[in-house]
């Protein structure tokens, strides 16, 4: 049986209507998601740390602070609790309490705060640049970093840097001449090849070639590289150099980080606005001295610097 042209046109019209209706239903479902209130919800690609993690008045905002693990008395993982402890954590806890702010530590690799790659320009880490954290906690202030990030007031003296080898300097390394020498650095540290290159009038061969620069994630990897003769020496922040398997073979240098540890944020961040006044109260109190003493007492089982070397006014 054949259909008339009129009947065929009716079928086509009904089919087109059904398809259009289905497309409309699918579009509404995609917009509304699972909100339950029938109103469309659109997800914007805004970095999480700069989304509104707060109530309307902002008083319950959760401030996310990056923290890492140097495995020294300033920052280390307590194997029993699984939490990060040390001088930096004690400072953070005290300032957040004084400011009456809801702070949370977020453990992550240091390179998500600051990136150093051999042969490339040092730059801001993706985590802080993208807003995963409100701040990277306790970073030494350097001219290099200050071009990219805003810093709070320092809560410690400037840290020193040193050259290290294995105990007793078995290969007789001379830190005054780096010609053809391979030097190890810690990933994301301000004590890096870029800083070292500024000292070519003091240290021969300070401007290293790319094949002379080797990066490692922690002190254990540095020691392994020295043991296997992959590097001739390492250039480290002094807290990391205080290790039973390492020998400090240079004087204490202050070439890289011109000021002490501070909070590091994006320039559009708001944390420093309340952090600096609260930190000033802490530094003027007896509690700051007690925190410094805890570097010896509560955290003395970890290697690192003496509080007299980095605490302010102690």
PDB file of C-alpha atoms in Angstrom:
ATOM      1  CA  UNK A   1       0.000   0.000   0.000  1.00  0.00           C
ATOM      2  CA  UNK A   2       1.433   3.368  -0.959  1.00  0.00           C
ATOM      3  CA  UNK A   3       1.059   6.499   1.148  1.00  0.00           C
ATOM      4  CA  UNK A   4      -0.205   9.719  -0.247  1.00  0.00           C
ATOM      5  CA  UNK A   5       2.128  12.677  -0.389  1.00  0.00           C
ATOM      6  CA  UNK A   6       0.014  14.408   2.258  1.00  0.00           C
ATOM      7  CA  UNK A   7       0.347  11.478   4.686  1.00  0.00           C
ATOM      8  CA  UNK A   8       4.083  11.321   4.047  1.00  0.00           C
ATOM      9  CA  UNK A   9       4.439  15.018   4.854  1.00  0.00           C
ATOM     10  CA  UNK A  10       2.528  14.493   8.109  1.00  0.00           C
ATOM     11  CA  UNK A  11       4.910  11.708   9.166  1.00  0.00           C
ATOM     12  CA  UNK A  12       7.897  13.903   8.377  1.00  0.00           C
ATOM     13  CA  UNK A  13       6.434  16.780  10.392  1.00  0.00           C
ATOM     14  CA  UNK A  14       5.713  14.558  13.427  1.00  0.00           C
ATOM     15  CA  UNK A  15       9.194  13.015  13.246  1.00  0.00           C
ATOM     16  CA  UNK A  16      10.845  16.425  13.129  1.00  0.00           C
ATOM     17  CA  UNK A  17       8.803  17.573  16.134  1.00  0.00           C
ATOM     18  CA  UNK A  18       9.798  14.486  18.149  1.00  0.00           C
ATOM     19  CA  UNK A  19      13.481  14.973  17.336  1.00  0.00           C
ATOM     20  CA  UNK A  20      13.333  18.646  18.274  1.00  0.00           C
ATOM     21  CA  UNK A  21      11.569  17.766  21.546  1.00  0.00           C
ATOM     22  CA  UNK A  22      14.211  15.165  22.419  1.00  0.00           C
ATOM     23  CA  UNK A  23      17.000  17.654  21.712  1.00  0.00           C
ATOM     24  CA  UNK A  24      15.319  20.202  23.985  1.00  0.00           C
ATOM     25  CA  UNK A  25      14.956  17.657  26.818  1.00  0.00           C
ATOM     26  CA  UNK A  26      18.612  16.618  26.525  1.00  0.00           C
ATOM     27  CA  UNK A  27      19.729  20.276  26.648  1.00  0.00           C
ATOM     28  CA  UNK A  28      17.653  20.967  29.775  1.00  0.00           C
ATOM     29  CA  UNK A  29      19.032  17.886  31.556  1.00  0.00           C
ATOM     30  CA  UNK A  30      22.609  18.868  30.683  1.00  0.00           C
ATOM     31  CA  UNK A  31      22.155  22.349  32.104  1.00  0.00           C
ATOM     32  CA  UNK A  32      20.267  21.435  35.221  1.00  0.00           C
ATOM     33  CA  UNK A  33      22.490  18.528  36.256  1.00  0.00           C
ATOM     34  CA  UNK A  34      21.528  17.117  39.661  1.00  0.00           C
ATOM     35  CA  UNK A  35      20.736  20.426  41.313  1.00  0.00           C
ATOM     36  CA  UNK A  36      17.199  19.360  42.230  1.00  0.00           C
ATOM     37  CA  UNK A  37      15.822  22.901  42.009  1.00  0.00           C
ATOM     38  CA  UNK A  38      15.308  22.998  38.260  1.00  0.00           C
ATOM     39  CA  UNK A  39      17.567  26.024  37.733  1.00  0.00           C
ATOM     40  CA  UNK A  40      20.470  25.761  35.286  1.00  0.00           C
ATOM     41  CA  UNK A  41      23.963  25.435  36.798  1.00  0.00           C
ATOM     42  CA  UNK A  42      27.037  26.414  34.837  1.00  0.00           C
ATOM     43  CA  UNK A  43      30.514  25.320  35.979  1.00  0.00           C
ATOM     44  CA  UNK A  44      33.148  27.985  35.376  1.00  0.00           C
ATOM     45  CA  UNK A  45      36.806  27.088  34.989  1.00  0.00           C
ATOM     46  CA  UNK A  46      37.989  29.242  37.897  1.00  0.00           C
ATOM     47  CA  UNK A  47      40.988  28.056  40.008  1.00  0.00           C
ATOM     48  CA  UNK A  48      39.705  26.400  43.170  1.00  0.00           C
ATOM     49  CA  UNK A  49      41.683  28.472  45.691  1.00  0.00           C
ATOM     50  CA  UNK A  50      40.064  31.631  44.333  1.00  0.00           C
ATOM     51  CA  UNK A  51      36.526  30.235  44.262  1.00  0.00           C
ATOM     52  CA  UNK A  52      34.344  31.281  47.180  1.00  0.00           C
ATOM     53  CA  UNK A  53      35.209  28.663  49.817  1.00  0.00           C
ATOM     54  CA  UNK A  54      33.246  30.619  52.411  1.00  0.00           C
ATOM     55  CA  UNK A  55      29.877  31.639  53.700  1.00  0.00           C
ATOM     56  CA  UNK A  56      28.307  34.856  52.429  1.00  0.00           C
ATOM     57  CA  UNK A  57      30.145  36.990  54.976  1.00  0.00           C
ATOM     58  CA  UNK A  58      33.447  35.204  54.344  1.00  0.00           C
ATOM     59  CA  UNK A  59      34.097  34.414  58.017  1.00  0.00           C
ATOM     60  CA  UNK A  60      34.163  30.634  57.507  1.00  0.00           C
ATOM     61  CA  UNK A  61      36.529  30.599  54.544  1.00  0.00           C
ATOM     62  CA  UNK A  62      38.993  27.711  54.565  1.00  0.00           C
ATOM     63  CA  UNK A  63      42.498  28.975  53.781  1.00  0.00           C
ATOM     64  CA  UNK A  64      44.557  26.308  52.003  1.00  0.00           C
ATOM     65  CA  UNK A  65      48.288  26.464  52.752  1.00  0.00           C
ATOM     66  CA  UNK A  66      50.768  24.328  50.828  1.00  0.00           C
ATOM     67  CA  UNK A  67      53.305  22.459  52.946  1.00  0.00           C
ATOM     68  CA  UNK A  68      56.093  20.058  51.971  1.00  0.00           C
ATOM     69  CA  UNK A  69      58.692  17.830  53.604  1.00  0.00           C
ATOM     70  CA  UNK A  70      62.365  18.794  53.935  1.00  0.00           C
ATOM     71  CA  UNK A  71      62.814  15.969  56.488  1.00  0.00           C
ATOM     72  CA  UNK A  72      64.442  18.452  58.863  1.00  0.00           C
ATOM     73  CA  UNK A  73      63.298  20.105  62.085  1.00  0.00           C
ATOM     74  CA  UNK A  74      61.545  22.881  60.148  1.00  0.00           C
ATOM     75  CA  UNK A  75      59.268  20.535  58.130  1.00  0.00           C
ATOM     76  CA  UNK A  76      58.990  16.751  58.392  1.00  0.00           C
ATOM     77  CA  UNK A  77      56.413  13.961  58.365  1.00  0.00           C
ATOM     78  CA  UNK A  78      55.600  12.349  61.702  1.00  0.00           C
ATOM     79  CA  UNK A  79      55.569   8.668  60.762  1.00  0.00           C
ATOM     80  CA  UNK A  80      53.081   7.773  63.518  1.00  0.00           C
ATOM     81  CA  UNK A  81      50.450  10.419  62.832  1.00  0.00           C
ATOM     82  CA  UNK A  82      51.205  10.840  59.134  1.00  0.00           C
ATOM     83  CA  UNK A  83      51.036  14.625  59.583  1.00  0.00           C
ATOM     84  CA  UNK A  84      53.619  17.294  58.771  1.00  0.00           C
ATOM     85  CA  UNK A  85      55.275  18.817  61.846  1.00  0.00           C
ATOM     86  CA  UNK A  86      58.141  21.183  62.611  1.00  0.00           C
ATOM     87  CA  UNK A  87      58.949  24.853  63.140  1.00  0.00           C
ATOM     88  CA  UNK A  88      57.036  26.053  60.059  1.00  0.00           C
ATOM     89  CA  UNK A  89      53.889  24.167  61.068  1.00  0.00           C
ATOM     90  CA  UNK A  90      54.049  25.580  64.597  1.00  0.00           C
ATOM     91  CA  UNK A  91      54.283  29.117  63.193  1.00  0.00           C
ATOM     92  CA  UNK A  92      51.313  28.509  60.879  1.00  0.00           C
ATOM     93  CA  UNK A  93      49.163  27.077  63.664  1.00  0.00           C
ATOM     94  CA  UNK A  94      49.921  30.012  65.961  1.00  0.00           C
ATOM     95  CA  UNK A  95      49.281  32.751  63.372  1.00  0.00           C
ATOM     96  CA  UNK A  96      46.023  31.196  62.166  1.00  0.00           C
ATOM     97  CA  UNK A  97      44.831  30.915  65.775  1.00  0.00           C
ATOM     98  CA  UNK A  98      45.728  34.549  66.567  1.00  0.00           C
ATOM     99  CA  UNK A  99      43.960  35.710  63.392  1.00  0.00           C
ATOM    100  CA  UNK A 100      40.982  33.419  64.125  1.00  0.00           C
ATOM    101  CA  UNK A 101      41.188  31.918  60.648  1.00  0.00           C
ATOM    102  CA  UNK A 102      40.284  28.431  59.490  1.00  0.00           C
ATOM    103  CA  UNK A 103      43.533  27.143  57.949  1.00  0.00           C
ATOM    104  CA  UNK A 104      44.240  23.760  56.392  1.00  0.00           C
ATOM    105  CA  UNK A 105      47.630  22.424  55.348  1.00  0.00           C
ATOM    106  CA  UNK A 106      47.759  20.829  51.897  1.00  0.00           C
ATOM    107  CA  UNK A 107      50.713  18.497  51.364  1.00  0.00           C
ATOM    108  CA  UNK A 108      52.206  18.582  47.879  1.00  0.00           C
ATOM    109  CA  UNK A 109      55.533  18.625  46.041  1.00  0.00           C
ATOM    110  CA  UNK A 110      57.509  21.872  46.162  1.00  0.00           C
ATOM    111  CA  UNK A 111      57.550  22.200  42.380  1.00  0.00           C
ATOM    112  CA  UNK A 112      53.859  23.107  42.502  1.00  0.00           C
ATOM    113  CA  UNK A 113      54.989  26.299  44.267  1.00  0.00           C
ATOM    114  CA  UNK A 114      58.180  27.078  42.372  1.00  0.00           C
ATOM    115  CA  UNK A 115      59.733  25.395  39.326  1.00  0.00           C
ATOM    116  CA  UNK A 116      63.436  25.031  38.559  1.00  0.00           C
ATOM    117  CA  UNK A 117      64.327  23.038  35.465  1.00  0.00           C
ATOM    118  CA  UNK A 118      67.887  22.725  34.195  1.00  0.00           C
ATOM    119  CA  UNK A 119      68.373  24.978  31.174  1.00  0.00           C
ATOM    120  CA  UNK A 120      65.078  26.812  31.681  1.00  0.00           C
ATOM    121  CA  UNK A 121      64.060  30.014  33.455  1.00  0.00           C
ATOM    122  CA  UNK A 122      62.886  29.467  37.042  1.00  0.00           C
ATOM    123  CA  UNK A 123      59.180  30.257  37.350  1.00  0.00           C
ATOM    124  CA  UNK A 124      56.062  29.976  39.464  1.00  0.00           C
ATOM    125  CA  UNK A 125      54.786  26.475  40.120  1.00  0.00           C
ATOM    126  CA  UNK A 126      51.518  25.386  38.524  1.00  0.00           C
ATOM    127  CA  UNK A 127      49.743  24.776  41.832  1.00  0.00           C
ATOM    128  CA  UNK A 128      50.113  28.300  43.193  1.00  0.00           C
ATOM    129  CA  UNK A 129      49.775  29.946  39.788  1.00  0.00           C
ATOM    130  CA  UNK A 130      46.531  28.027  39.117  1.00  0.00           C
ATOM    131  CA  UNK A 131      45.155  28.728  42.577  1.00  0.00           C
ATOM    132  CA  UNK A 132      45.211  25.250  44.130  1.00  0.00           C
ATOM    133  CA  UNK A 133      46.414  26.928  47.345  1.00  0.00           C
ATOM    134  CA  UNK A 134      45.926  30.356  48.911  1.00  0.00           C
ATOM    135  CA  UNK A 135      49.608  30.366  49.836  1.00  0.00           C
ATOM    136  CA  UNK A 136      52.772  28.322  49.785  1.00  0.00           C
ATOM    137  CA  UNK A 137      53.933  28.336  53.381  1.00  0.00           C
ATOM    138  CA  UNK A 138      57.397  29.292  54.612  1.00  0.00           C
ATOM    139  CA  UNK A 139      59.336  30.108  51.461  1.00  0.00           C
ATOM    140  CA  UNK A 140      62.549  32.147  51.636  1.00  0.00           C
ATOM    141  CA  UNK A 141      62.110  35.470  49.862  1.00  0.00           C
ATOM    142  CA  UNK A 142      64.313  35.946  46.815  1.00  0.00           C
ATOM    143  CA  UNK A 143      64.481  38.592  44.105  1.00  0.00           C
ATOM    144  CA  UNK A 144      63.724  35.871  41.579  1.00  0.00           C
ATOM    145  CA  UNK A 145      60.487  34.769  43.249  1.00  0.00           C
ATOM    146  CA  UNK A 146      59.393  38.306  44.105  1.00  0.00           C
ATOM    147  CA  UNK A 147      59.070  39.025  40.389  1.00  0.00           C
ATOM    148  CA  UNK A 148      56.247  36.465  40.283  1.00  0.00           C
ATOM    149  CA  UNK A 149      54.719  36.271  43.754  1.00  0.00           C
ATOM    150  CA  UNK A 150      53.775  38.450  46.709  1.00  0.00           C
ATOM    151  CA  UNK A 151      55.430  37.735  50.064  1.00  0.00           C
ATOM    152  CA  UNK A 152      54.381  38.352  53.630  1.00  0.00           C
ATOM    153  CA  UNK A 153      56.787  39.622  56.276  1.00  0.00           C
ATOM    154  CA  UNK A 154      59.543  37.110  57.136  1.00  0.00           C
ATOM    155  CA  UNK A 155      59.268  35.129  60.367  1.00  0.00           C
ATOM    156  CA  UNK A 156      62.882  33.931  60.350  1.00  0.00           C
ATOM    157  CA  UNK A 157      66.362  35.146  59.551  1.00  0.00           C
ATOM    158  CA  UNK A 158      67.687  34.576  56.017  1.00  0.00           C
ATOM    159  CA  UNK A 159      68.850  30.980  55.535  1.00  0.00           C
ATOM    160  CA  UNK A 160      72.397  30.236  54.440  1.00  0.00           C
ATOM    161  CA  UNK A 161      73.504  27.988  51.589  1.00  0.00           C
ATOM    162  CA  UNK A 162      76.490  25.645  51.498  1.00  0.00           C
ATOM    163  CA  UNK A 163      78.340  23.223  49.253  1.00  0.00           C
ATOM    164  CA  UNK A 164      78.386  19.642  50.520  1.00  0.00           C
ATOM    165  CA  UNK A 165      80.081  16.358  49.663  1.00  0.00           C
ATOM    166  CA  UNK A 166      80.107  12.989  51.330  1.00  0.00           C
ATOM    167  CA  UNK A 167      81.839  12.813  54.710  1.00  0.00           C
ATOM    168  CA  UNK A 168      85.525  13.784  54.645  1.00  0.00           C
ATOM    169  CA  UNK A 169      85.247  15.154  51.069  1.00  0.00           C
ATOM    170  CA  UNK A 170      86.712  11.941  49.557  1.00  0.00           C
ATOM    171  CA  UNK A 171      87.405  13.448  46.112  1.00  0.00           C
ATOM    172  CA  UNK A 172      88.892  16.704  47.417  1.00  0.00           C
ATOM    173  CA  UNK A 173      86.222  18.918  45.847  1.00  0.00           C
ATOM    174  CA  UNK A 174      87.082  22.661  45.798  1.00  0.00           C
ATOM    175  CA  UNK A 175      83.934  24.788  45.787  1.00  0.00           C
ATOM    176  CA  UNK A 176      85.862  27.838  44.555  1.00  0.00           C
ATOM    177  CA  UNK A 177      86.234  26.254  41.087  1.00  0.00           C
ATOM    178  CA  UNK A 178      83.257  24.502  39.463  1.00  0.00           C
ATOM    179  CA  UNK A 179      84.830  24.070  36.035  1.00  0.00           C
ATOM    180  CA  UNK A 180      83.549  20.797  34.503  1.00  0.00           C
ATOM    181  CA  UNK A 181      82.012  19.795  37.840  1.00  0.00           C
ATOM    182  CA  UNK A 182      78.534  18.310  38.177  1.00  0.00           C
ATOM    183  CA  UNK A 183      76.462  19.915  40.932  1.00  0.00           C
ATOM    184  CA  UNK A 184      73.294  18.573  42.522  1.00  0.00           C
ATOM    185  CA  UNK A 185      70.334  20.752  43.503  1.00  0.00           C
ATOM    186  CA  UNK A 186      66.975  20.125  45.169  1.00  0.00           C
ATOM    187  CA  UNK A 187      63.942  20.524  42.918  1.00  0.00           C
ATOM    188  CA  UNK A 188      62.118  23.866  43.347  1.00  0.00           C
ATOM    189  CA  UNK A 189      64.653  25.196  45.858  1.00  0.00           C
ATOM    190  CA  UNK A 190      65.736  28.828  45.724  1.00  0.00           C
ATOM    191  CA  UNK A 191      69.262  27.500  46.190  1.00  0.00           C
ATOM    192  CA  UNK A 192      69.674  26.778  42.510  1.00  0.00           C
ATOM    193  CA  UNK A 193      71.876  27.120  39.438  1.00  0.00           C
ATOM    194  CA  UNK A 194      70.326  30.480  38.527  1.00  0.00           C
ATOM    195  CA  UNK A 195      71.407  31.940  41.862  1.00  0.00           C
ATOM    196  CA  UNK A 196      74.839  30.332  41.580  1.00  0.00           C
ATOM    197  CA  UNK A 197      75.346  31.876  38.142  1.00  0.00           C
ATOM    198  CA  UNK A 198      75.264  35.371  39.682  1.00  0.00           C
ATOM    199  CA  UNK A 199      78.489  34.576  41.564  1.00  0.00           C
ATOM    200  CA  UNK A 200      80.811  34.109  38.580  1.00  0.00           C
ATOM    201  CA  UNK A 201      83.032  36.921  39.838  1.00  0.00           C
ATOM    202  CA  UNK A 202      83.601  35.002  43.086  1.00  0.00           C
ATOM    203  CA  UNK A 203      83.355  31.332  42.065  1.00  0.00           C
ATOM    204  CA  UNK A 204      85.175  30.161  38.942  1.00  0.00           C
ATOM    205  CA  UNK A 205      82.851  28.334  36.560  1.00  0.00           C
ATOM    206  CA  UNK A 206      79.731  29.404  38.480  1.00  0.00           C
ATOM    207  CA  UNK A 207      77.731  29.634  35.237  1.00  0.00           C
ATOM    208  CA  UNK A 208      77.063  25.926  34.769  1.00  0.00           C
ATOM    209  CA  UNK A 209      76.299  24.170  31.508  1.00  0.00           C
ATOM    210  CA  UNK A 210      73.048  22.212  31.337  1.00  0.00           C
ATOM    211  CA  UNK A 211      74.879  18.858  31.615  1.00  0.00           C
ATOM    212  CA  UNK A 212      76.495  20.045  34.869  1.00  0.00           C
ATOM    213  CA  UNK A 213      73.135  20.627  36.573  1.00  0.00           C
ATOM    214  CA  UNK A 214      71.360  17.663  38.140  1.00  0.00           C
ATOM    215  CA  UNK A 215      68.125  17.944  40.116  1.00  0.00           C
ATOM    216  CA  UNK A 216      66.877  15.660  42.890  1.00  0.00           C
ATOM    217  CA  UNK A 217      63.731  15.572  44.992  1.00  0.00           C
ATOM    218  CA  UNK A 218      65.292  15.238  48.450  1.00  0.00           C
ATOM    219  CA  UNK A 219      68.474  14.882  50.486  1.00  0.00           C
ATOM    220  CA  UNK A 220      68.424  11.078  50.275  1.00  0.00           C
ATOM    221  CA  UNK A 221      68.673  11.269  46.487  1.00  0.00           C
ATOM    222  CA  UNK A 222      71.527  13.784  46.773  1.00  0.00           C
ATOM    223  CA  UNK A 223      73.450  11.367  49.023  1.00  0.00           C
ATOM    224  CA  UNK A 224      72.821   8.494  46.606  1.00  0.00           C
ATOM    225  CA  UNK A 225      74.054  10.589  43.657  1.00  0.00           C
ATOM    226  CA  UNK A 226      77.225  11.535  45.556  1.00  0.00           C
ATOM    227  CA  UNK A 227      77.818   7.900  46.521  1.00  0.00           C
ATOM    228  CA  UNK A 228      77.450   6.782  42.894  1.00  0.00           C
ATOM    229  CA  UNK A 229      79.697   9.646  41.658  1.00  0.00           C
ATOM    230  CA  UNK A 230      76.910  11.081  39.516  1.00  0.00           C
ATOM    231  CA  UNK A 231      77.669  14.501  40.990  1.00  0.00           C
ATOM    232  CA  UNK A 232      80.821  16.044  42.457  1.00  0.00           C
ATOM    233  CA  UNK A 233      79.008  18.101  45.112  1.00  0.00           C
ATOM    234  CA  UNK A 234      75.633  19.579  45.970  1.00  0.00           C
ATOM    235  CA  UNK A 235      74.562  23.144  46.668  1.00  0.00           C
ATOM    236  CA  UNK A 236      71.916  23.125  49.419  1.00  0.00           C
ATOM    237  CA  UNK A 237      70.092  25.212  51.976  1.00  0.00           C
ATOM    238  CA  UNK A 238      71.971  24.722  55.225  1.00  0.00           C
ATOM    239  CA  UNK A 239      69.086  22.939  57.001  1.00  0.00           C
ATOM    240  CA  UNK A 240      69.287  20.122  54.434  1.00  0.00           C
ATOM    241  CA  UNK A 241      73.086  20.000  54.712  1.00  0.00           C
ATOM    242  CA  UNK A 242      72.950  19.066  58.409  1.00  0.00           C
ATOM    243  CA  UNK A 243      73.018  15.339  57.745  1.00  0.00           C
ATOM    244  CA  UNK A 244      75.264  12.681  59.231  1.00  0.00           C
ATOM    245  CA  UNK A 245      76.347  11.454  55.784  1.00  0.00           C
ATOM    246  CA  UNK A 246      77.259  14.902  54.425  1.00  0.00           C
ATOM    247  CA  UNK A 247      80.268  17.170  54.873  1.00  0.00           C
ATOM    248  CA  UNK A 248      79.896  20.947  54.586  1.00  0.00           C
ATOM    249  CA  UNK A 249      82.955  22.065  52.633  1.00  0.00           C
ATOM    250  CA  UNK A 250      82.217  25.770  52.123  1.00  0.00           C
ATOM    251  CA  UNK A 251      81.633  28.677  54.428  1.00  0.00           C
ATOM    252  CA  UNK A 252      78.012  29.630  55.086  1.00  0.00           C
ATOM    253  CA  UNK A 253      76.956  31.615  52.026  1.00  0.00           C
ATOM    254  CA  UNK A 254      73.979  33.902  51.538  1.00  0.00           C
ATOM    255  CA  UNK A 255      73.861  34.223  47.787  1.00  0.00           C
ATOM    256  CA  UNK A 256      70.315  33.213  46.890  1.00  0.00           C
ATOM    257  CA  UNK A 257      67.628  34.111  49.403  1.00  0.00           C
ATOM    258  CA  UNK A 258      67.948  37.675  50.586  1.00  0.00           C
ATOM    259  CA  UNK A 259      65.299  37.517  53.317  1.00  0.00           C
ATOM    260  CA  UNK A 260      63.859  34.906  55.649  1.00  0.00           C
ATOM    261  CA  UNK A 261      60.960  32.471  55.422  1.00  0.00           C
ATOM    262  CA  UNK A 262      57.573  34.003  54.615  1.00  0.00           C
ATOM    263  CA  UNK A 263      54.170  33.197  53.140  1.00  0.00           C
ATOM    264  CA  UNK A 264      54.163  33.273  49.330  1.00  0.00           C
ATOM    265  CA  UNK A 265      50.948  34.082  47.429  1.00  0.00           C
ATOM    266  CA  UNK A 266      49.722  35.266  44.074  1.00  0.00           C
ATOM    267  CA  UNK A 267      49.536  39.027  43.788  1.00  0.00           C
ATOM    268  CA  UNK A 268      45.734  38.880  43.821  1.00  0.00           C
ATOM    269  CA  UNK A 269      45.667  36.787  47.008  1.00  0.00           C
ATOM    270  CA  UNK A 270      44.164  38.136  50.247  1.00  0.00           C
ATOM    271  CA  UNK A 271      45.918  35.974  52.842  1.00  0.00           C
ATOM    272  CA  UNK A 272      48.789  38.367  53.586  1.00  0.00           C
ATOM    273  CA  UNK A 273      46.328  41.148  54.446  1.00  0.00           C
ATOM    274  CA  UNK A 274      45.413  39.354  57.687  1.00  0.00           C
ATOM    275  CA  UNK A 275      48.554  37.226  58.064  1.00  0.00           C
ATOM    276  CA  UNK A 276      51.070  40.046  58.577  1.00  0.00           C
ATOM    277  CA  UNK A 277      49.249  41.734  61.534  1.00  0.00           C
ATOM    278  CA  UNK A 278      48.694  38.375  63.259  1.00  0.00           C
ATOM    279  CA  UNK A 279      52.301  37.312  62.659  1.00  0.00           C
ATOM    280  CA  UNK A 280      53.558  40.608  64.105  1.00  0.00           C
ATOM    281  CA  UNK A 281      51.660  39.832  67.317  1.00  0.00           C
ATOM    282  CA  UNK A 282      53.218  36.372  67.448  1.00  0.00           C
ATOM    283  CA  UNK A 283      56.782  37.624  66.927  1.00  0.00           C
ATOM    284  CA  UNK A 284      56.334  40.147  69.756  1.00  0.00           C
ATOM    285  CA  UNK A 285      55.106  37.459  72.165  1.00  0.00           C
ATOM    286  CA  UNK A 286      56.673  34.827  74.384  1.00  0.00           C
ATOM    287  CA  UNK A 287      54.975  32.178  72.266  1.00  0.00           C
ATOM    288  CA  UNK A 288      57.387  32.819  69.392  1.00  0.00           C
ATOM    289  CA  UNK A 289      60.342  32.162  71.713  1.00  0.00           C
ATOM    290  CA  UNK A 290      58.630  28.962  72.881  1.00  0.00           C
ATOM    291  CA  UNK A 291      58.144  27.816  69.278  1.00  0.00           C
ATOM    292  CA  UNK A 292      61.842  28.421  68.667  1.00  0.00           C
ATOM    293  CA  UNK A 293      62.743  26.386  71.746  1.00  0.00           C
ATOM    294  CA  UNK A 294      60.568  23.547  70.456  1.00  0.00           C
ATOM    295  CA  UNK A 295      62.928  23.239  67.496  1.00  0.00           C
ATOM    296  CA  UNK A 296      65.325  21.715  70.046  1.00  0.00           C
ATOM    297  CA  UNK A 297      62.735  20.100  72.303  1.00  0.00           C
ATOM    298  CA  UNK A 298      59.718  18.802  70.356  1.00  0.00           C
ATOM    299  CA  UNK A 299      61.552  18.528  67.027  1.00  0.00           C
ATOM    300  CA  UNK A 300      65.107  17.910  68.220  1.00  0.00           C
ATOM    301  CA  UNK A 301      65.045  14.299  67.010  1.00  0.00           C
ATOM    302  CA  UNK A 302      65.220  15.608  63.437  1.00  0.00           C
ATOM    303  CA  UNK A 303      68.408  17.009  61.939  1.00  0.00           C
ATOM    304  CA  UNK A 304      68.528  20.633  60.866  1.00  0.00           C
ATOM    305  CA  UNK A 305      69.492  24.089  62.038  1.00  0.00           C
ATOM    306  CA  UNK A 306      69.720  25.370  65.577  1.00  0.00           C
ATOM    307  CA  UNK A 307      66.978  27.958  66.310  1.00  0.00           C
ATOM    308  CA  UNK A 308      69.659  30.524  67.140  1.00  0.00           C
ATOM    309  CA  UNK A 309      70.654  30.366  63.456  1.00  0.00           C
ATOM    310  CA  UNK A 310      67.257  31.338  62.063  1.00  0.00           C
ATOM    311  CA  UNK A 311      64.844  32.579  64.737  1.00  0.00           C
ATOM    312  CA  UNK A 312      64.475  36.368  64.909  1.00  0.00           C
ATOM    313  CA  UNK A 313      65.783  37.998  68.097  1.00  0.00           C
ATOM    314  CA  UNK A 314      66.632  34.710  69.827  1.00  0.00           C
TER     315      UNK A 314
END
